[in-house]
Coordinates of C-alpha atoms and ligand atoms in Angstrom, one line a residue:
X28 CA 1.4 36.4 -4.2
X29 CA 0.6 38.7 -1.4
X30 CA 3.6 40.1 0.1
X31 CA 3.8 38.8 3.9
X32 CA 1.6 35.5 3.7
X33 CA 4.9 33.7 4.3
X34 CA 5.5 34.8 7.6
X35 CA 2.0 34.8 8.5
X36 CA 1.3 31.6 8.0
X37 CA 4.7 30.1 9.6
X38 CA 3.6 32.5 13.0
X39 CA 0.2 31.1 12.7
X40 CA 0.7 27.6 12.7
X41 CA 3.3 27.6 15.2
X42 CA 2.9 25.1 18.2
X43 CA 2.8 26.7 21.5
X44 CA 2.0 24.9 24.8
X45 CA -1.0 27.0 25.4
X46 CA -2.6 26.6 22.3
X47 CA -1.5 22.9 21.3
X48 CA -4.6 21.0 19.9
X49 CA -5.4 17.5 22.3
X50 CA -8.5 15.8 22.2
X51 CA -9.4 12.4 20.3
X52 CA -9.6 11.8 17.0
X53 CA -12.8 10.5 15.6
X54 CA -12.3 8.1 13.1
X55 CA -15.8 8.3 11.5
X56 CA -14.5 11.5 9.7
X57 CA -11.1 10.3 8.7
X58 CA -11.0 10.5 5.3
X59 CA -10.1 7.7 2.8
X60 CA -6.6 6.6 2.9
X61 CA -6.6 5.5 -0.9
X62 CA -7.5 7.2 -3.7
X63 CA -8.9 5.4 -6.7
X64 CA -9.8 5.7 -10.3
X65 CA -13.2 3.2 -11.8
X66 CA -13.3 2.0 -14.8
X67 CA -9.6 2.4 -16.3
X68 CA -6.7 0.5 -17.7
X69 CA -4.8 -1.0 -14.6
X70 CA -1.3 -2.3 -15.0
X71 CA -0.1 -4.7 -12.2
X72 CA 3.4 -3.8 -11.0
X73 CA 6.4 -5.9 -10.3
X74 CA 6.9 -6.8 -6.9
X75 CA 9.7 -5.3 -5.6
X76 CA 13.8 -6.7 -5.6
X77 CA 15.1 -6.3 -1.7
X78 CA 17.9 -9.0 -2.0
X79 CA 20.5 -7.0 -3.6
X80 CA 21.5 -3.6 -5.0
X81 CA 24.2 -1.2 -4.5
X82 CA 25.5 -0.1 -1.3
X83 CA 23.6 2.7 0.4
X84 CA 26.2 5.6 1.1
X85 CA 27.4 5.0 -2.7
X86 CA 23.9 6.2 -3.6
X87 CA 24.2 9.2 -1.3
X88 CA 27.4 10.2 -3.0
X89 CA 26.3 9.2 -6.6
X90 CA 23.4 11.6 -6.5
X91 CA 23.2 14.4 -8.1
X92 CA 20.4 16.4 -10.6
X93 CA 20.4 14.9 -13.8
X94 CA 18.8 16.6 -16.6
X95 CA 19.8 15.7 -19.8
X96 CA 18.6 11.8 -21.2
X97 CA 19.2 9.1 -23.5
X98 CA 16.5 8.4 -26.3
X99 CA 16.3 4.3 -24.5
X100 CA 13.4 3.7 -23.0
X101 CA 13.7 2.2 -19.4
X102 CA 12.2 -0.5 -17.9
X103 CA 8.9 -1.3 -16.0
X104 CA 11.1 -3.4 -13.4
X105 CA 12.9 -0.2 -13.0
X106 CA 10.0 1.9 -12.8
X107 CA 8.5 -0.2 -10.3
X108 CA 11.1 0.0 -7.9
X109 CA 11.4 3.5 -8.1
X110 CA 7.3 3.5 -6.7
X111 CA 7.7 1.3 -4.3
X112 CA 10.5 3.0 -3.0
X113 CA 8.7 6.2 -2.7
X114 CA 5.2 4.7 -1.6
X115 CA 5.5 1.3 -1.2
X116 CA 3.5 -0.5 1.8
X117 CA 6.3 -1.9 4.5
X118 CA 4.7 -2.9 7.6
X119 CA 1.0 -3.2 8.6
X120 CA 0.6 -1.1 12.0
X121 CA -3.0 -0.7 14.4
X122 CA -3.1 3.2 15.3
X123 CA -4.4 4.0 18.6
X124 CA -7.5 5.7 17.5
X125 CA -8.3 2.5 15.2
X126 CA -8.5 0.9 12.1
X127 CA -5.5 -0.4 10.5
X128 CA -2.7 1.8 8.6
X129 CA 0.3 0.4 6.2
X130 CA 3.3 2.1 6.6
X131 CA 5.5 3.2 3.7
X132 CA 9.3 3.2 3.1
X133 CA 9.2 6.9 3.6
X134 CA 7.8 8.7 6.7
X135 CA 4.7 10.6 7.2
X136 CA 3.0 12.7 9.8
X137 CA 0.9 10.8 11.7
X138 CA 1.3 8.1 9.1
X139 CA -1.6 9.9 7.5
X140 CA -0.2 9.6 3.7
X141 CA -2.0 13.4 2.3
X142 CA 0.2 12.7 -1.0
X143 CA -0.6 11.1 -4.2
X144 CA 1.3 9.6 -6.8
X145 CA 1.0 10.5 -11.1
X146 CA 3.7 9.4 -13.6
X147 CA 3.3 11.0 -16.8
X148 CA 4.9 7.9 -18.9
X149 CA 7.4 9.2 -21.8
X150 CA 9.1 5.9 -22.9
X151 CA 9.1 3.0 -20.6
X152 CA 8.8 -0.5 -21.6
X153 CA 5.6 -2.4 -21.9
X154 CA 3.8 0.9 -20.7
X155 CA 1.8 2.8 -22.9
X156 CA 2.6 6.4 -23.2
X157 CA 0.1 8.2 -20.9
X158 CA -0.6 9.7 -17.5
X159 CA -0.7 7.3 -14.8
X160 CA -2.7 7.6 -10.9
X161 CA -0.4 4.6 -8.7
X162 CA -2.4 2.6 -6.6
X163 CA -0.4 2.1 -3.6
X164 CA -3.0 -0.3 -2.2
X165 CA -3.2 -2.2 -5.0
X166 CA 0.9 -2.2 -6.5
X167 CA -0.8 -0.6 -9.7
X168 CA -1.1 2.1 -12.3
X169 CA -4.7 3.4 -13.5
X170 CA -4.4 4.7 -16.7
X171 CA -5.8 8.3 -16.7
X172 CA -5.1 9.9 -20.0
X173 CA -3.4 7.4 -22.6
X174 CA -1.4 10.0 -24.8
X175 CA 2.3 11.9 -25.1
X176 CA 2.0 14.7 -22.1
X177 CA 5.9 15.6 -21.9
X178 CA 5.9 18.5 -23.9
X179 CA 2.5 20.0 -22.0
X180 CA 4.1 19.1 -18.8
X181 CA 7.0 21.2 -19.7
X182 CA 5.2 23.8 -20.6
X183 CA 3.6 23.9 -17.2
X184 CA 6.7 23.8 -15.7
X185 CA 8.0 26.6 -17.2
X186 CA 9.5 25.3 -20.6
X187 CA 11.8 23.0 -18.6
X188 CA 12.8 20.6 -21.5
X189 CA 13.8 17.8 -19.4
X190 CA 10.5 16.7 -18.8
X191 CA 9.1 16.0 -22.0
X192 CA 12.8 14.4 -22.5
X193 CA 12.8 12.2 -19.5
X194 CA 11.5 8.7 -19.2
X195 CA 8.8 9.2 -17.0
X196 CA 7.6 12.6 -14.5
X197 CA 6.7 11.8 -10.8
X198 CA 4.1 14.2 -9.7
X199 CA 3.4 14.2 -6.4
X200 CA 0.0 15.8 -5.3
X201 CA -1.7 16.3 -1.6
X202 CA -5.1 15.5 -0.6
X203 CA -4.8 18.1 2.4
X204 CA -7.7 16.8 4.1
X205 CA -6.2 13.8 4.9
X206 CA -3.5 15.6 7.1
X207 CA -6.1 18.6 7.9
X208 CA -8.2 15.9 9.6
X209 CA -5.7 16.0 12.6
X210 CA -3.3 18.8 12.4
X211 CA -5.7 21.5 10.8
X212 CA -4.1 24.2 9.4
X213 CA -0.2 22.9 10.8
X214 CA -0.9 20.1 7.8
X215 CA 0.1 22.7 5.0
X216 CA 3.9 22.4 6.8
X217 CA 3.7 18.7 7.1
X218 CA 2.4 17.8 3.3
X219 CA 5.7 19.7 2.5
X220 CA 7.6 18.1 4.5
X221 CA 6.1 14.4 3.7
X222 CA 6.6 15.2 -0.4
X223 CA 10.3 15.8 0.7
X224 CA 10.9 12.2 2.4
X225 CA 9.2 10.8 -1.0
X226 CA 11.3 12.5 -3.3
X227 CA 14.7 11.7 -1.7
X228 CA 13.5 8.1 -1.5
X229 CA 13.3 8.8 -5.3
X230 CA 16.5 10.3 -5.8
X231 CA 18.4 7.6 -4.1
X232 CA 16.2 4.7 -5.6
X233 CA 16.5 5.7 -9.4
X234 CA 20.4 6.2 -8.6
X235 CA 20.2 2.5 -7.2
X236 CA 18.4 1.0 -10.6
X237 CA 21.0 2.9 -12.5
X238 CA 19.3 5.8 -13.5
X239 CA 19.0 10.0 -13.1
X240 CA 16.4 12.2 -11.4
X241 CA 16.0 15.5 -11.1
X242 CA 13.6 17.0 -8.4
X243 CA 11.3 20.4 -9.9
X244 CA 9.5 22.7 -7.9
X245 CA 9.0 25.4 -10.8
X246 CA 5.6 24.8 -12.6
X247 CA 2.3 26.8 -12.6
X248 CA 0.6 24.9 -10.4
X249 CA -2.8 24.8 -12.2
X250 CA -1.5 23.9 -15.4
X251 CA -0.4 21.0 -13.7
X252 CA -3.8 20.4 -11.7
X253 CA -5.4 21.0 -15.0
X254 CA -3.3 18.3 -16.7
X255 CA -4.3 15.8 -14.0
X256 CA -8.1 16.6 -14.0
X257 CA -7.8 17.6 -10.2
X258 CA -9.0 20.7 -8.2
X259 CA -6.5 22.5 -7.0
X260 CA -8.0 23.4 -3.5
X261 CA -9.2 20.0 -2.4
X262 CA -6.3 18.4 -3.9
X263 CA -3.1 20.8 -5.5
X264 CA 0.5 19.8 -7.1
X265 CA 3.7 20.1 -4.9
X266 CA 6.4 18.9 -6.6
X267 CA 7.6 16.7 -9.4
X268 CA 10.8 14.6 -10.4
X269 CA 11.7 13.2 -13.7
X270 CA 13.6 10.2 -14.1
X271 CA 15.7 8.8 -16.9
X272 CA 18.6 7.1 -18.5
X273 CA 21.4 9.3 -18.0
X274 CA 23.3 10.6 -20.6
Ligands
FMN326 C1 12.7 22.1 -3.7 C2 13.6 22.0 -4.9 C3 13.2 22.5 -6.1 C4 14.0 22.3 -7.3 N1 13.5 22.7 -8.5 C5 14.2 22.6 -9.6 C6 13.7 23.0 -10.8 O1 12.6 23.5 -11.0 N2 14.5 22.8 -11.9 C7 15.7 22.2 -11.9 O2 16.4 22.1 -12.9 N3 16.2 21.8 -10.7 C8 15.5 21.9 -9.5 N4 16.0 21.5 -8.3 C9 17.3 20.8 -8.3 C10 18.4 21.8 -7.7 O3 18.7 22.8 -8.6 C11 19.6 20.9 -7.3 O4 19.2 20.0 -6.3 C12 20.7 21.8 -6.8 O5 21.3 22.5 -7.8 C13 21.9 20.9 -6.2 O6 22.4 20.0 -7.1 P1 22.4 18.4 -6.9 O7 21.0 18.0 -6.7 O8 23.0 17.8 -8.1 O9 23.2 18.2 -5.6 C14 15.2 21.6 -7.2 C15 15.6 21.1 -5.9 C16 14.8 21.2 -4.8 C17 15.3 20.6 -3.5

C-alpha cells in the first residue's frame, strides 16, 4: 500500500470550479444497469411487506453489531426483505439524458447503481446453501456456486468467525464503470459512499425482521473476488455484512 496514495487521490479528485467536468452525457456508452448470470438456478423472491413493522427510531436505537448467532436457520421472507431494503426498485424515474432508471430505497449518485449484490447462503430456509448474484431487476437470486462457503469467506476476511456462523454474508461489489461513465475518476469516492447508504439500509432492515448484522470491511479483497469468480479491476469487493439470528 504505497504510503501517500490516500491523500493523493482525495486532492486529485477534488471538485473545483475551474476544473468541474460539464458537457452531455452520451447514452450509447452507458453501461448496462443490470448485471446478469445465464443459465443458473433462479429463485423468485417474496415481494416485499410495507404495511407494518416496527417503528423507525426504535430501529435506530436497537442497532448495534451483532456477532455471535443462533444455530436456527432464518427465513426466506426475512431474507427477502432485507434485499429489498438494500436494493429494491421504488419508483420508475426518466433521466434527462434518456432512457428510463428505477430508483432504489437507498440513494445513489446520479442514480447510476455501480454496486452489486452476493449473499453467500449459510442456513436460510428453502434456500440451498450456496453463493447467490440478486437480480434487482428481476426480485431474484441466481445461483452461482451451490456449496457451504462460510468458512472460506472467513478466511478471506481474516478468520472472522462470524461469517461462516451467520445466516447469510451480504457482499456488496462495484462495477466502477457504471459510475466512471459520468464522474471519472470522482466515482471511486461515490461507490464508497453508495455501499454505505446500502448497508445502513441493511442494518436497520435486519433489526426490523428481528434479526442481527454486523457490517465488515476487513477481508483480502481478492480472496473475496476470487470466491465470486469476478475481476477485481473491472469489478472489486467493498464491503460485506452478515446477518443472523441473534444470540
Ligand atoms: C466501515 C466499517 C468497517 C467495519 N468492519 C468491521 C469488521 O471487519 N469486523 C467487525 O467485527 N466489525 C466491523 N465493523 C463494525 C464496527 O466495529 C462497529 O460498528 C463499531 O464498533 C460500533 O459498534 P455498533 O455498530 O454496535 O454501534 C465495521 C464498521 C464499519 C462502519
Amino acid at each position: 500500500m504505497s504510503e501517500n496514495i490516500g491523500p493523493e487521490f482525495y486532492s486529485n479528485t477534488k471538485y473545483d470550479r475551474e476544473t468541474l467536468p460539464r458537457g452531455k452525457l452520451d447514452l450509447s456508452t452507458k453501461p448496462p444497469q443490470f448485471k446478469t448470470y445465464d443459465s443458473v438456478t433462479r429463485v423468485r423472491l417474496p415481494g416485499p411487506q410495507l404495511e407494518e413493522g416496527p417503528g423507525f427510531w426504535g430501529l435506530l436505537k436497537g442497532r448495534r453489531s451483532v456477532r455471535a448467532f443462533t444455530e436456527k436457520p432464518i427465513s426466506k421472507e426475512q431474507l427477502s426483505q432485507i434485499l429489498w431494503a438494500t436494493q429494491g426498485i421504488s419508483k420508475a424515474f426518466v433521466p434527462a439524458y434518456g432512457g428510463t432508471i428505477g430508483l432504489r430505497t437507498a440513494p445513489s449518485a446520479g442514480g447510476l447503481y455501480p454496486i452489486e449484490t452476493y449473499l453467500c447462503v449459510n442456513k436460510v430456509t428453502d434456500l440451498e446453501p450456496g453463493i447467490y448474484h440478486y437480480s434487482v431487476a428481476e426480485r431474484e437470486l441466481e445461483l452461482i456456486k451451490p456449496g457451504k462457503f462460510g468458512k472460506e469467506l472467513a478466511e478471506a476476511a481474516l478468520g472472522q468467525s462470524m461469517l461462516a456462523k451467520g445466516n447469510a454474508v451480504f457482499i456488496w461489489t462495484a462495477i466502477f464503470e457504471r459510475s466512471k461513465w459520468k464522474y471519472k475518476q470522482r466515482a471511486f469516492r461515490y461507490v464508497f459512499l453508495d455501499v454505505g447508504h446500502i448497508a445502513q439500509n441493511l442494518a436497520l432492515a435486519a433489526e426490523g425482521v428481528g434479526l442481527g448484522s454486523c457490517q465488515v470491511a476487513a477481508f483480502y479483497d481478492d480472496e473475496v473476488n476470487q470466491l465470486l469468480e469476478i475481476d477485481g479491476k473491472n469489478e472489486s469487493v467493498l464491503y460485506l455484512s452478515v446477518i443472523g439470528e441473534k444470540r
